[in-house]
Coordinates of N, CA and C in Angstrom, one line a residue:
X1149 N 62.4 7.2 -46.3 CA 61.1 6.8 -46.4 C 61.0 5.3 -46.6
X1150 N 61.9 4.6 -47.5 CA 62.2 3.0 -48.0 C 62.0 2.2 -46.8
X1151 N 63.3 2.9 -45.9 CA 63.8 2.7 -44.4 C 62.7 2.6 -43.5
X1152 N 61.9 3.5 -43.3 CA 60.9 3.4 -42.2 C 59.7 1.9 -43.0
X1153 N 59.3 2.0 -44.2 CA 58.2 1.2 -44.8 C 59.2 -0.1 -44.3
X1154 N 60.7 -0.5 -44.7 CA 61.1 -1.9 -44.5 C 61.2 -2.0 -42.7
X1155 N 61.1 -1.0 -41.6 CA 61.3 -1.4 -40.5 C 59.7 -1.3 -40.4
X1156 N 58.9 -0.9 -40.9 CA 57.3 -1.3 -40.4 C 57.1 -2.8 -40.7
X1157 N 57.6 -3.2 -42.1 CA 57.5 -4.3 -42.6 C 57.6 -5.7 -41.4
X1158 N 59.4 -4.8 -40.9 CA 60.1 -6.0 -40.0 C 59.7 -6.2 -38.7
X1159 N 58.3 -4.8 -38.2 CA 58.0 -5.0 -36.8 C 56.6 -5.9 -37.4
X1160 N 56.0 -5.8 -38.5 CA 55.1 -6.5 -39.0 C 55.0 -7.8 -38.4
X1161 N 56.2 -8.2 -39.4 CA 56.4 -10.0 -39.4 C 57.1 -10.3 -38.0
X1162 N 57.1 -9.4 -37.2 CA 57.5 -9.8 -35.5 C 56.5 -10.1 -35.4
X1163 N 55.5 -9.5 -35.2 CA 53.7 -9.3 -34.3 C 53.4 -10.5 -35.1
X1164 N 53.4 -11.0 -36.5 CA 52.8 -12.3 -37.0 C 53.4 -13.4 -36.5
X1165 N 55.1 -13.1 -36.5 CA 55.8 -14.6 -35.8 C 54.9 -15.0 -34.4
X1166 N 55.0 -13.8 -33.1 CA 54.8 -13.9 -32.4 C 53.6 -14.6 -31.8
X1167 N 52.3 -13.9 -33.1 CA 51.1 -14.2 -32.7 C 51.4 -16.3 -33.2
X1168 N 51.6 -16.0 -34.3 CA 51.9 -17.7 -34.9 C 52.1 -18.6 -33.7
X1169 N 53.5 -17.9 -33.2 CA 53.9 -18.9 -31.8 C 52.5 -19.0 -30.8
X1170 N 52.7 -18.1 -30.3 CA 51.3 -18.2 -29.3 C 50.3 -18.6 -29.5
X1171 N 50.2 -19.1 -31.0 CA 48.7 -20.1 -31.3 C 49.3 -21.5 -31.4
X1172 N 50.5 -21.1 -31.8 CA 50.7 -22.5 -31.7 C 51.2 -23.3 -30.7
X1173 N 51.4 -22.7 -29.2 CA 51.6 -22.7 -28.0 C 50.2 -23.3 -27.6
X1174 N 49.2 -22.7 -27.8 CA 47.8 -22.9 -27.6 C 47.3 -24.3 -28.0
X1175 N 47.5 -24.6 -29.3 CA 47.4 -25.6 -30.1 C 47.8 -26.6 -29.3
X1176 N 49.3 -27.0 -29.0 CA 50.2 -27.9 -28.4 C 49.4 -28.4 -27.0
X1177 N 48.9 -27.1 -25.7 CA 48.2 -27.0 -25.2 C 46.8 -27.8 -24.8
X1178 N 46.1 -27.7 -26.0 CA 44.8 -28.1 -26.0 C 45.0 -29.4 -26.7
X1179 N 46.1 -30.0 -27.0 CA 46.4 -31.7 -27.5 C 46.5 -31.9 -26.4
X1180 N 48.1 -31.2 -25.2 CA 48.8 -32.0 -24.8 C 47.5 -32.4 -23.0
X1181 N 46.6 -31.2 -23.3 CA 45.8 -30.9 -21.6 C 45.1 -32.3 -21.6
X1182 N 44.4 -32.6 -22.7 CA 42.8 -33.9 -22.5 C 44.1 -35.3 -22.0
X1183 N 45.2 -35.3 -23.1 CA 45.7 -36.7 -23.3 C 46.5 -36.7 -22.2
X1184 N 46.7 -36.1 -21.0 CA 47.8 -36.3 -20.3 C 46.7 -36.0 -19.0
X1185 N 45.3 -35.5 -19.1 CA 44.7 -36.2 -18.3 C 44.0 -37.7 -18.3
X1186 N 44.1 -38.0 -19.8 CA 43.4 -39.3 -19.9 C 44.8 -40.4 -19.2
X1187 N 45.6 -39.3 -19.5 CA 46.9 -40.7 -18.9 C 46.9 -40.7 -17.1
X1188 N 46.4 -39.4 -16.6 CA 46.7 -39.7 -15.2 C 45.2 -40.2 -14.8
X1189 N 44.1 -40.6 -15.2 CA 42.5 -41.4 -15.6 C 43.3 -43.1 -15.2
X1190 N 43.8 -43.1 -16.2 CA 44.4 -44.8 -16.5 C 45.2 -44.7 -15.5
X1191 N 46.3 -44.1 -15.4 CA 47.2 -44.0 -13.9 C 46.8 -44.5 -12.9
X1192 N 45.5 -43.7 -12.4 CA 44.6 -43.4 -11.3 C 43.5 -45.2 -10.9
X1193 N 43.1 -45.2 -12.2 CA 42.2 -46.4 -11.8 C 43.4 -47.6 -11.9
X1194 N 44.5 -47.7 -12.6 CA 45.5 -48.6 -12.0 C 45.8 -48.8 -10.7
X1195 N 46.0 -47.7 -10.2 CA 46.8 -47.6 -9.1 C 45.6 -48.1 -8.1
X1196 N 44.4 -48.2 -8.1 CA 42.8 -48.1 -7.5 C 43.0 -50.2 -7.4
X1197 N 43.2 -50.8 -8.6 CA 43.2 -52.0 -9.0 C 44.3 -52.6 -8.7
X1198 N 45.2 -51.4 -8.4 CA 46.7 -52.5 -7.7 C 46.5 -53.0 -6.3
X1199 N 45.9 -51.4 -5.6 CA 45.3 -51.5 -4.4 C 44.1 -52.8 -3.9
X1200 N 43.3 -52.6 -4.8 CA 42.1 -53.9 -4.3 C 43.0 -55.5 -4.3
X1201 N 43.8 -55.7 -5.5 CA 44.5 -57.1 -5.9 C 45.4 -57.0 -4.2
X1202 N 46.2 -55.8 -3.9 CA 46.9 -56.5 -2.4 C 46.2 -56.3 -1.3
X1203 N 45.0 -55.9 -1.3 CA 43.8 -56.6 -0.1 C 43.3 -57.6 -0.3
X1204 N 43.2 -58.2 -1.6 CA 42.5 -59.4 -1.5 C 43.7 -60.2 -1.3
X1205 N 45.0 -60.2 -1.2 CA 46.1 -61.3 -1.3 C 46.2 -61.3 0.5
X1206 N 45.4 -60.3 1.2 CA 45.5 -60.6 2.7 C 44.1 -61.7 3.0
X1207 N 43.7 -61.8 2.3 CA 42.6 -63.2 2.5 C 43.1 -64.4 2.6
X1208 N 44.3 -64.5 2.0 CA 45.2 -66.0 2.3 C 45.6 -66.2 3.9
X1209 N 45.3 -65.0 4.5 CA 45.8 -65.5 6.1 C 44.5 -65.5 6.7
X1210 N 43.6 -66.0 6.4 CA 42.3 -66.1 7.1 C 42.5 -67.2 8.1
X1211 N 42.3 -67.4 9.4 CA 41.6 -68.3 10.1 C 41.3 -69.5 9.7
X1212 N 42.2 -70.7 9.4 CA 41.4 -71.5 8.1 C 40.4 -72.7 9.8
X1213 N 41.5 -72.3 11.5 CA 40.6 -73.3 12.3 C 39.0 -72.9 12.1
X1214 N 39.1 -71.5 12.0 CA 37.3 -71.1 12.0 C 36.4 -71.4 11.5
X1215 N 37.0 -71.3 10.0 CA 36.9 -71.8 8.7 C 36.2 -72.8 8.9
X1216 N 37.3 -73.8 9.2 CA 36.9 -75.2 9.2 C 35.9 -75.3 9.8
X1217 N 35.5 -74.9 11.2 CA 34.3 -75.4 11.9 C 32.8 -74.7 11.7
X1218 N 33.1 -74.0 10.5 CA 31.6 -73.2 10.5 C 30.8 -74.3 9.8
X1219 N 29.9 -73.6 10.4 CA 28.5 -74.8 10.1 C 27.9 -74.8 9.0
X1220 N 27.3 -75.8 8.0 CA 26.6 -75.6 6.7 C 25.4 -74.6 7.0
X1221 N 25.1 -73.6 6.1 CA 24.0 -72.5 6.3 C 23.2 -73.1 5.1
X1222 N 22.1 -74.2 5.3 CA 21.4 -74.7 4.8 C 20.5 -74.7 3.5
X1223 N 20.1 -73.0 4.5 CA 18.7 -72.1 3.8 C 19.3 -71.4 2.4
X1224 N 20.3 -71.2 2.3 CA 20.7 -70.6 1.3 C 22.1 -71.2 0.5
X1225 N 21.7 -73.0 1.1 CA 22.6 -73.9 0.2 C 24.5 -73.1 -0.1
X1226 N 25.2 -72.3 1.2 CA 26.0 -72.0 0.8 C 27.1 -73.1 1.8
X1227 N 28.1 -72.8 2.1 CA 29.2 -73.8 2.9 C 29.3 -73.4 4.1
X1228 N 29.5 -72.2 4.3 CA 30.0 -71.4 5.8 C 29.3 -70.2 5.0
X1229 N 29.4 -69.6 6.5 CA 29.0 -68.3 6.7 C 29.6 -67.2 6.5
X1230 N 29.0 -66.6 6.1 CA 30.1 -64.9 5.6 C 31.3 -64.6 7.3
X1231 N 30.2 -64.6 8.3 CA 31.0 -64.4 9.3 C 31.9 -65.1 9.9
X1232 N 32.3 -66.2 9.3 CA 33.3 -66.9 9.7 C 34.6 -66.7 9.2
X1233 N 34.7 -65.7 8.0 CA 36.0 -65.1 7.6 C 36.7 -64.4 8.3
X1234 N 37.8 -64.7 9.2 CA 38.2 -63.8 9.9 C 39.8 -63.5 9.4
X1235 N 40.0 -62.7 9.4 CA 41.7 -62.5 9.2 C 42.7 -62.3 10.5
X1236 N 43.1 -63.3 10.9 CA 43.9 -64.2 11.8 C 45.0 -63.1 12.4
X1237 N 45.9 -63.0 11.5 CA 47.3 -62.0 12.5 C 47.1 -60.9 11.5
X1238 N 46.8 -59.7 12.2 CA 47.2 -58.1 11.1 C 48.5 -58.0 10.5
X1239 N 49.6 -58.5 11.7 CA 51.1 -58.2 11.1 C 51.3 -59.2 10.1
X1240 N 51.1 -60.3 9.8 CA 51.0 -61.3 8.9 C 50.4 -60.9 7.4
X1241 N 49.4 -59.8 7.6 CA 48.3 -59.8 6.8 C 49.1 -58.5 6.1
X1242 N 49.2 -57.6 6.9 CA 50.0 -56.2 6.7 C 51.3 -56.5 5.5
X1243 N 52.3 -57.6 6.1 CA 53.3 -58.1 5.4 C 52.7 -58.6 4.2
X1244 N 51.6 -59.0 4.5 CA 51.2 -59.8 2.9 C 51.4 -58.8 1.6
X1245 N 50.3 -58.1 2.9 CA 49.7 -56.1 1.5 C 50.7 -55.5 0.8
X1246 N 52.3 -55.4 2.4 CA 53.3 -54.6 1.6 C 54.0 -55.3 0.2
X1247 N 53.9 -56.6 0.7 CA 54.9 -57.4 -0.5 C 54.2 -57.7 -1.8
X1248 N 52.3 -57.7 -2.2 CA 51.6 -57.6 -3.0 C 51.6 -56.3 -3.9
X1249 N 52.2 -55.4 -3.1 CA 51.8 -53.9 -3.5 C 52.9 -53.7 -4.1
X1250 N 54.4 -54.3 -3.5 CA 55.6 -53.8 -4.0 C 55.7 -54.2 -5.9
X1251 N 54.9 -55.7 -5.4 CA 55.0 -56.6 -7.2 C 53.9 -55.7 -7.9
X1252 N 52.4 -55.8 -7.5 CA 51.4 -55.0 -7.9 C 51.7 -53.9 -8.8
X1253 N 52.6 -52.7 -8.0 CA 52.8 -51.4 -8.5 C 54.5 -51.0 -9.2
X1254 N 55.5 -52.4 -8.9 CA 56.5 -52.1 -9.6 C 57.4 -51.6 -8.7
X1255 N 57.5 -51.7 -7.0 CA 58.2 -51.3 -6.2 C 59.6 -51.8 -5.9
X1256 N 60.2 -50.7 -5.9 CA 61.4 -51.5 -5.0 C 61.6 -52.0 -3.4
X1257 N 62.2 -52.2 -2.5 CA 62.4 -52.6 -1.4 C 61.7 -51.1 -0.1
X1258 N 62.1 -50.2 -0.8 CA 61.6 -49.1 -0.6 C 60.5 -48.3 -0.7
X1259 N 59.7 -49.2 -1.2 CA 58.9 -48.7 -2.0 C 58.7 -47.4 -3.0
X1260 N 59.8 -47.2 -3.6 CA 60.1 -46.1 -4.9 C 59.8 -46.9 -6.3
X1261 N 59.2 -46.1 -7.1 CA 58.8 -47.0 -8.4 C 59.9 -47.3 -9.2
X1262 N 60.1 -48.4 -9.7 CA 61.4 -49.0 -10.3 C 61.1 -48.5 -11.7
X1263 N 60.0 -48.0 -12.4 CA 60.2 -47.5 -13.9 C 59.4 -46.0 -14.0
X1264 N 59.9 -45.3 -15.1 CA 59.5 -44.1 -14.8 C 58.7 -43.2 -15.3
X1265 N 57.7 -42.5 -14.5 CA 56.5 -42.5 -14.8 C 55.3 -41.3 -14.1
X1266 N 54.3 -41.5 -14.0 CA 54.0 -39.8 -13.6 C 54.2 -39.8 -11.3
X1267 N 54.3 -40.9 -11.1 CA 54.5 -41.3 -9.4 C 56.0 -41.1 -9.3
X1268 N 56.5 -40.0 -7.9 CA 57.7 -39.6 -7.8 C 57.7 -39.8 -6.6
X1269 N 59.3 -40.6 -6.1 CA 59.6 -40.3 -4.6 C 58.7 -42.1 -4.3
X1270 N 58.5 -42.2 -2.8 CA 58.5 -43.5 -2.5 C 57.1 -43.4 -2.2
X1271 N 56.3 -44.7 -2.0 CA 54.3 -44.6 -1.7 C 54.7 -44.7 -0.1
X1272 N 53.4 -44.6 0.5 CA 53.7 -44.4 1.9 C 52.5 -45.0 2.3
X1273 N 52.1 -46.2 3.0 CA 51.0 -46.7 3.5 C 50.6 -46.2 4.3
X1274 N 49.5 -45.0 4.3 CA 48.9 -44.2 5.6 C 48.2 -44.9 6.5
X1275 N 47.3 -46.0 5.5 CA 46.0 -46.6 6.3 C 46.2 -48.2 5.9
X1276 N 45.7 -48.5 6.9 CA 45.9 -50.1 6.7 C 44.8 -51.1 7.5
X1277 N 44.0 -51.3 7.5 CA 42.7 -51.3 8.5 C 41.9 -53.0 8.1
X1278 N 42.0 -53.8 8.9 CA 41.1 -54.7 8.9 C 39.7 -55.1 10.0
X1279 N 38.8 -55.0 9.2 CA 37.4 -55.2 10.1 C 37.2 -56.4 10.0
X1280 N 37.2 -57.6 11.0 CA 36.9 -58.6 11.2 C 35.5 -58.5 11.9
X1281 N 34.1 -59.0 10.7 CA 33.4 -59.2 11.8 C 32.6 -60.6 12.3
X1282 N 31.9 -60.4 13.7 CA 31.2 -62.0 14.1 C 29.9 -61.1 14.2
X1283 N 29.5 -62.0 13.2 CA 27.6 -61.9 13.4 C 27.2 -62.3 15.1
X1284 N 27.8 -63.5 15.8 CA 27.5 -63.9 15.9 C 26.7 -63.3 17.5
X1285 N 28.7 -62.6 17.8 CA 28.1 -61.6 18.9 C 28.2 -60.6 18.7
X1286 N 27.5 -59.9 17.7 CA 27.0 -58.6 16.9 C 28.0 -57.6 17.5
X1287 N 29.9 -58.1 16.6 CA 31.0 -57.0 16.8 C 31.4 -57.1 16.2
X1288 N 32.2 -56.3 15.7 CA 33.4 -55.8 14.6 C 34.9 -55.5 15.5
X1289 N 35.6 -56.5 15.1 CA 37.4 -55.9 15.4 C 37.9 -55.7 14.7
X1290 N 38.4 -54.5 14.9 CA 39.3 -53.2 14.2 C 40.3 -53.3 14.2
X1291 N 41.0 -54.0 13.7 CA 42.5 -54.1 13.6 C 43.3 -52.6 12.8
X1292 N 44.1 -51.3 13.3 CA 44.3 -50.4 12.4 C 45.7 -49.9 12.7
X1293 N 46.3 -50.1 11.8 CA 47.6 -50.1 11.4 C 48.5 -48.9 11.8
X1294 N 48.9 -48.1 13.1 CA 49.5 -46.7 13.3 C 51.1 -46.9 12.2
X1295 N 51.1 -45.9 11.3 CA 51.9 -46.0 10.7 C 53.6 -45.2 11.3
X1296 N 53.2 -44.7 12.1 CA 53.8 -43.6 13.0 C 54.9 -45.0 14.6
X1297 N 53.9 -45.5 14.4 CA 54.2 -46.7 15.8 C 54.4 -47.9 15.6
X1298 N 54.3 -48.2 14.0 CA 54.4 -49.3 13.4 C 53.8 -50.8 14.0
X1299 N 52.6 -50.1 14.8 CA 51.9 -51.6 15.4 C 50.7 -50.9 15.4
X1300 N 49.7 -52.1 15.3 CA 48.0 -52.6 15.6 C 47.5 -52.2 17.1
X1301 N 46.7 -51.3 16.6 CA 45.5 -51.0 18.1 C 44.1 -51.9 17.3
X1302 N 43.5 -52.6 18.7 CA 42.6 -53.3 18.2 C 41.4 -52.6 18.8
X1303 N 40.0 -51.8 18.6 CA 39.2 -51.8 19.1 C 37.8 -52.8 18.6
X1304 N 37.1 -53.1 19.7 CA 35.7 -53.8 19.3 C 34.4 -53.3 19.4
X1305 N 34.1 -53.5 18.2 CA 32.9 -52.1 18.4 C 31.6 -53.2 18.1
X1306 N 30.5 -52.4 18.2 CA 28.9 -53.3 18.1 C 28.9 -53.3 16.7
X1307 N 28.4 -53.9 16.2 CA 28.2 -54.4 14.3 C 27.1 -54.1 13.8
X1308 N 26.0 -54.1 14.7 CA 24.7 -53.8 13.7 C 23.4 -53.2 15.0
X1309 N 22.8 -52.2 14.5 CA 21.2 -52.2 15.3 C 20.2 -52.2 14.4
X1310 N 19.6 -53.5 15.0 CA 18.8 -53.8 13.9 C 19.2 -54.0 12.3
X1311 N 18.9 -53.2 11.4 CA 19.1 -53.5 10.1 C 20.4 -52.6 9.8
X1312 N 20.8 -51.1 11.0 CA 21.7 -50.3 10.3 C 23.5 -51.1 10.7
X1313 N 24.2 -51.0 9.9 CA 25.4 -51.3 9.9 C 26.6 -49.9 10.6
X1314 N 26.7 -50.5 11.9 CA 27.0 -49.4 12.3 C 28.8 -49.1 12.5
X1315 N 29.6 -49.8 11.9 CA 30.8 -49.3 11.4 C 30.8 -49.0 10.1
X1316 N 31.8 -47.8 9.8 CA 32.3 -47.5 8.5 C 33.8 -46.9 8.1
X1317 N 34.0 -47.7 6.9 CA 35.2 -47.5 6.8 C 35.6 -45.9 6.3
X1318 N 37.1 -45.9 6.5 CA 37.6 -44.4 5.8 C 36.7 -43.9 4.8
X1319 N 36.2 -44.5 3.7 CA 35.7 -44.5 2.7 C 34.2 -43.7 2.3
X1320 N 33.8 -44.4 4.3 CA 32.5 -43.7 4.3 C 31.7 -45.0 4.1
X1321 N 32.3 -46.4 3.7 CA 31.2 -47.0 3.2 C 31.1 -48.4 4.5
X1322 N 29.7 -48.7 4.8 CA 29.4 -49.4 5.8 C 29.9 -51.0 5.8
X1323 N 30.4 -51.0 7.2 CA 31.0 -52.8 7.0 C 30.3 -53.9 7.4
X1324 N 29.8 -54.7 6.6 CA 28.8 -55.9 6.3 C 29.1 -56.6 6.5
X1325 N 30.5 -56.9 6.0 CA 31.5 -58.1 6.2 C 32.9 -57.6 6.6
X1326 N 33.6 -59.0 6.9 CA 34.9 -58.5 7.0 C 35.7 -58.2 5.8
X1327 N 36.0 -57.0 6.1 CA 37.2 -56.5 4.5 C 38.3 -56.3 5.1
X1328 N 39.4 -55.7 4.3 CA 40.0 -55.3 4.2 C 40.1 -53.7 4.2
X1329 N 40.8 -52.4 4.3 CA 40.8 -50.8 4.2 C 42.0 -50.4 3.8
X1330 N 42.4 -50.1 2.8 CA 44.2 -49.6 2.9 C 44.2 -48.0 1.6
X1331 N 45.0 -47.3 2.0 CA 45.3 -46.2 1.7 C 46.6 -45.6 1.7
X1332 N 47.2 -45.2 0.7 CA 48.7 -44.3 0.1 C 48.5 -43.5 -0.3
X1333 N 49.6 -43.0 -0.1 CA 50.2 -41.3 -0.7 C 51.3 -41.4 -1.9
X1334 N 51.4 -40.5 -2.1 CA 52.8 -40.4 -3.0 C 52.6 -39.1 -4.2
X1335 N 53.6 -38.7 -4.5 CA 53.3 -37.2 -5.4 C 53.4 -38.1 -6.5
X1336 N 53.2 -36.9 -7.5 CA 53.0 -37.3 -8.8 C 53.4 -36.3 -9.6
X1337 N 53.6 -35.9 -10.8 CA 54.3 -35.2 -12.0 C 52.9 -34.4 -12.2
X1338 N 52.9 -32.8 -12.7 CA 52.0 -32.2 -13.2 C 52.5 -32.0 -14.6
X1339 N 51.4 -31.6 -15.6 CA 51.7 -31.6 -16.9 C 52.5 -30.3 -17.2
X1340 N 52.9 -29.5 -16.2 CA 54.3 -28.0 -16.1 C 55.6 -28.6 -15.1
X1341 N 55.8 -30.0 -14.8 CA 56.9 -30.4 -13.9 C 56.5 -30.0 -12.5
X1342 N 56.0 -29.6 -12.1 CA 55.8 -29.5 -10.6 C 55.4 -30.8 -10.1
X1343 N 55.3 -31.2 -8.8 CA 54.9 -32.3 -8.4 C 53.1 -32.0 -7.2
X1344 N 52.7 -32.8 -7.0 CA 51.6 -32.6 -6.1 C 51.0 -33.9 -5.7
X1345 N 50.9 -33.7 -4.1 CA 50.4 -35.0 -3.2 C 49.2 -35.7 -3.6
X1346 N 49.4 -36.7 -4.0 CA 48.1 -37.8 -4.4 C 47.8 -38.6 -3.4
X1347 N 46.3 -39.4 -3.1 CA 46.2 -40.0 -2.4 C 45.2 -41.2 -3.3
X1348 N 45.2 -42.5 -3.0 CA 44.5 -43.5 -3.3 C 43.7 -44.6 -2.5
X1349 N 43.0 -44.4 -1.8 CA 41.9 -45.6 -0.8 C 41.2 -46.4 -1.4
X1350 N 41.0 -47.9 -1.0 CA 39.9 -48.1 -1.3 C 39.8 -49.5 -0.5
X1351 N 38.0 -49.8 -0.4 CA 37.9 -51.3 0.6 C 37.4 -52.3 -0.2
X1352 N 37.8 -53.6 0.6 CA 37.9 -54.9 -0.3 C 37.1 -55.5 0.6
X1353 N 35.7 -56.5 0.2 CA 35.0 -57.2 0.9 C 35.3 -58.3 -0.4
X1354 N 35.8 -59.7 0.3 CA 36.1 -60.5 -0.6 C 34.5 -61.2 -0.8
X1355 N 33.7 -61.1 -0.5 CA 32.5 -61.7 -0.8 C 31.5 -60.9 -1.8
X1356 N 32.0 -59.5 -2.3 CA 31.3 -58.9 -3.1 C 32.3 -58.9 -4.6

């Protein structure tokens, strides 16, 4: 009788260990869920801000003959004209983005991240897109980067009817001026070790 009461006892404090663990499995859980998404938040808008800083570092290859010769725009007391920003060679510009992006985000030659962190494996430039546009004869050239062919197809499209802006970028968002468009991949760490494909776009109008 002692016997059976002390093995009730000892299946007792099983079912309490057990339950203990599993709350406090729960517990660990509901710390580790919020804070390890606030970390891939900050990740995310880093990664967003590394991207804009190496499109704007492809504005050093602008056109500076164009540049030079645009006319004072009087009415609105500015120097030149929005449309006179042109970005000159894509492969020039392209080379600019990769070598901005490598310092930017911590890359190596390969672009694999040199410290370590929730990004696994190497980034991969999917998209790389510059819209040069001329007001003047209402067109937009599309400089866009085949990553596959490793060179520039250029098409020229119409720029505006009437008030609508009628290119848009990956993004969805309409081109007013000449920007820049660039877009990567790369996995990342889930908070159980698995990994999963991330992607990051975004467009750069240096005048906004």
């Amino acid at each position: 009788m002692i016997k059976k009461i002390i093995n009730r006892r000892d299946k007792g404090g099983i079912g309490i260990a057990i339950v203990s663990l599993f709350m406090l499995m729960l517990l660990e859980l509901y710390i580790m869920v919020p804070a390890l998404y606030q970390i891939r938040v900050t990740q995310a808008q880093s990664i967003q801000d590394d991207l804009h800083l190496s499109n704007l570092a492809c504005y050093k290859d602008i056109d500076m003959n164009t540049l030079a010769q645009a006319p004072v725009k009087e009415d609105d007391h500015e120097d030149i004209y929005v449309d006179d920003i042109k970005i000159k060679d894509p492969d020039t510009a392209l080379s600019t983005f990769e070598e901005y992006l490598k310092f930017n985000m911590n890359l190596d030659n390969n672009f694999n991240p040199k410290d370590s962190g929730i990004i696994m494996g190497p980034i991969v430039v999917q998209e790389f897109t510059i819209y040069n546009v001329d007001v003047d004869s209402n067109t937009v050239s599309v400089e866009n980067y085949n990553d596959n062919t490793h060179m520039f197809t250029t098409t020229v499209k119409q720029y505006k009817d009437g008030n609508n802006y009628l290119i848009r970028t990956s993004n969805d968002k309409p081109v007013e001026n000449t920007c820049v468009s660039s877009t990567i991949s790369f996995k990342t760490k889930t908070i159980f070790g698995n990994t999963i494909q991330s992607h990051a776009s975004v467009d750069t109008d240096i005048t906004k």
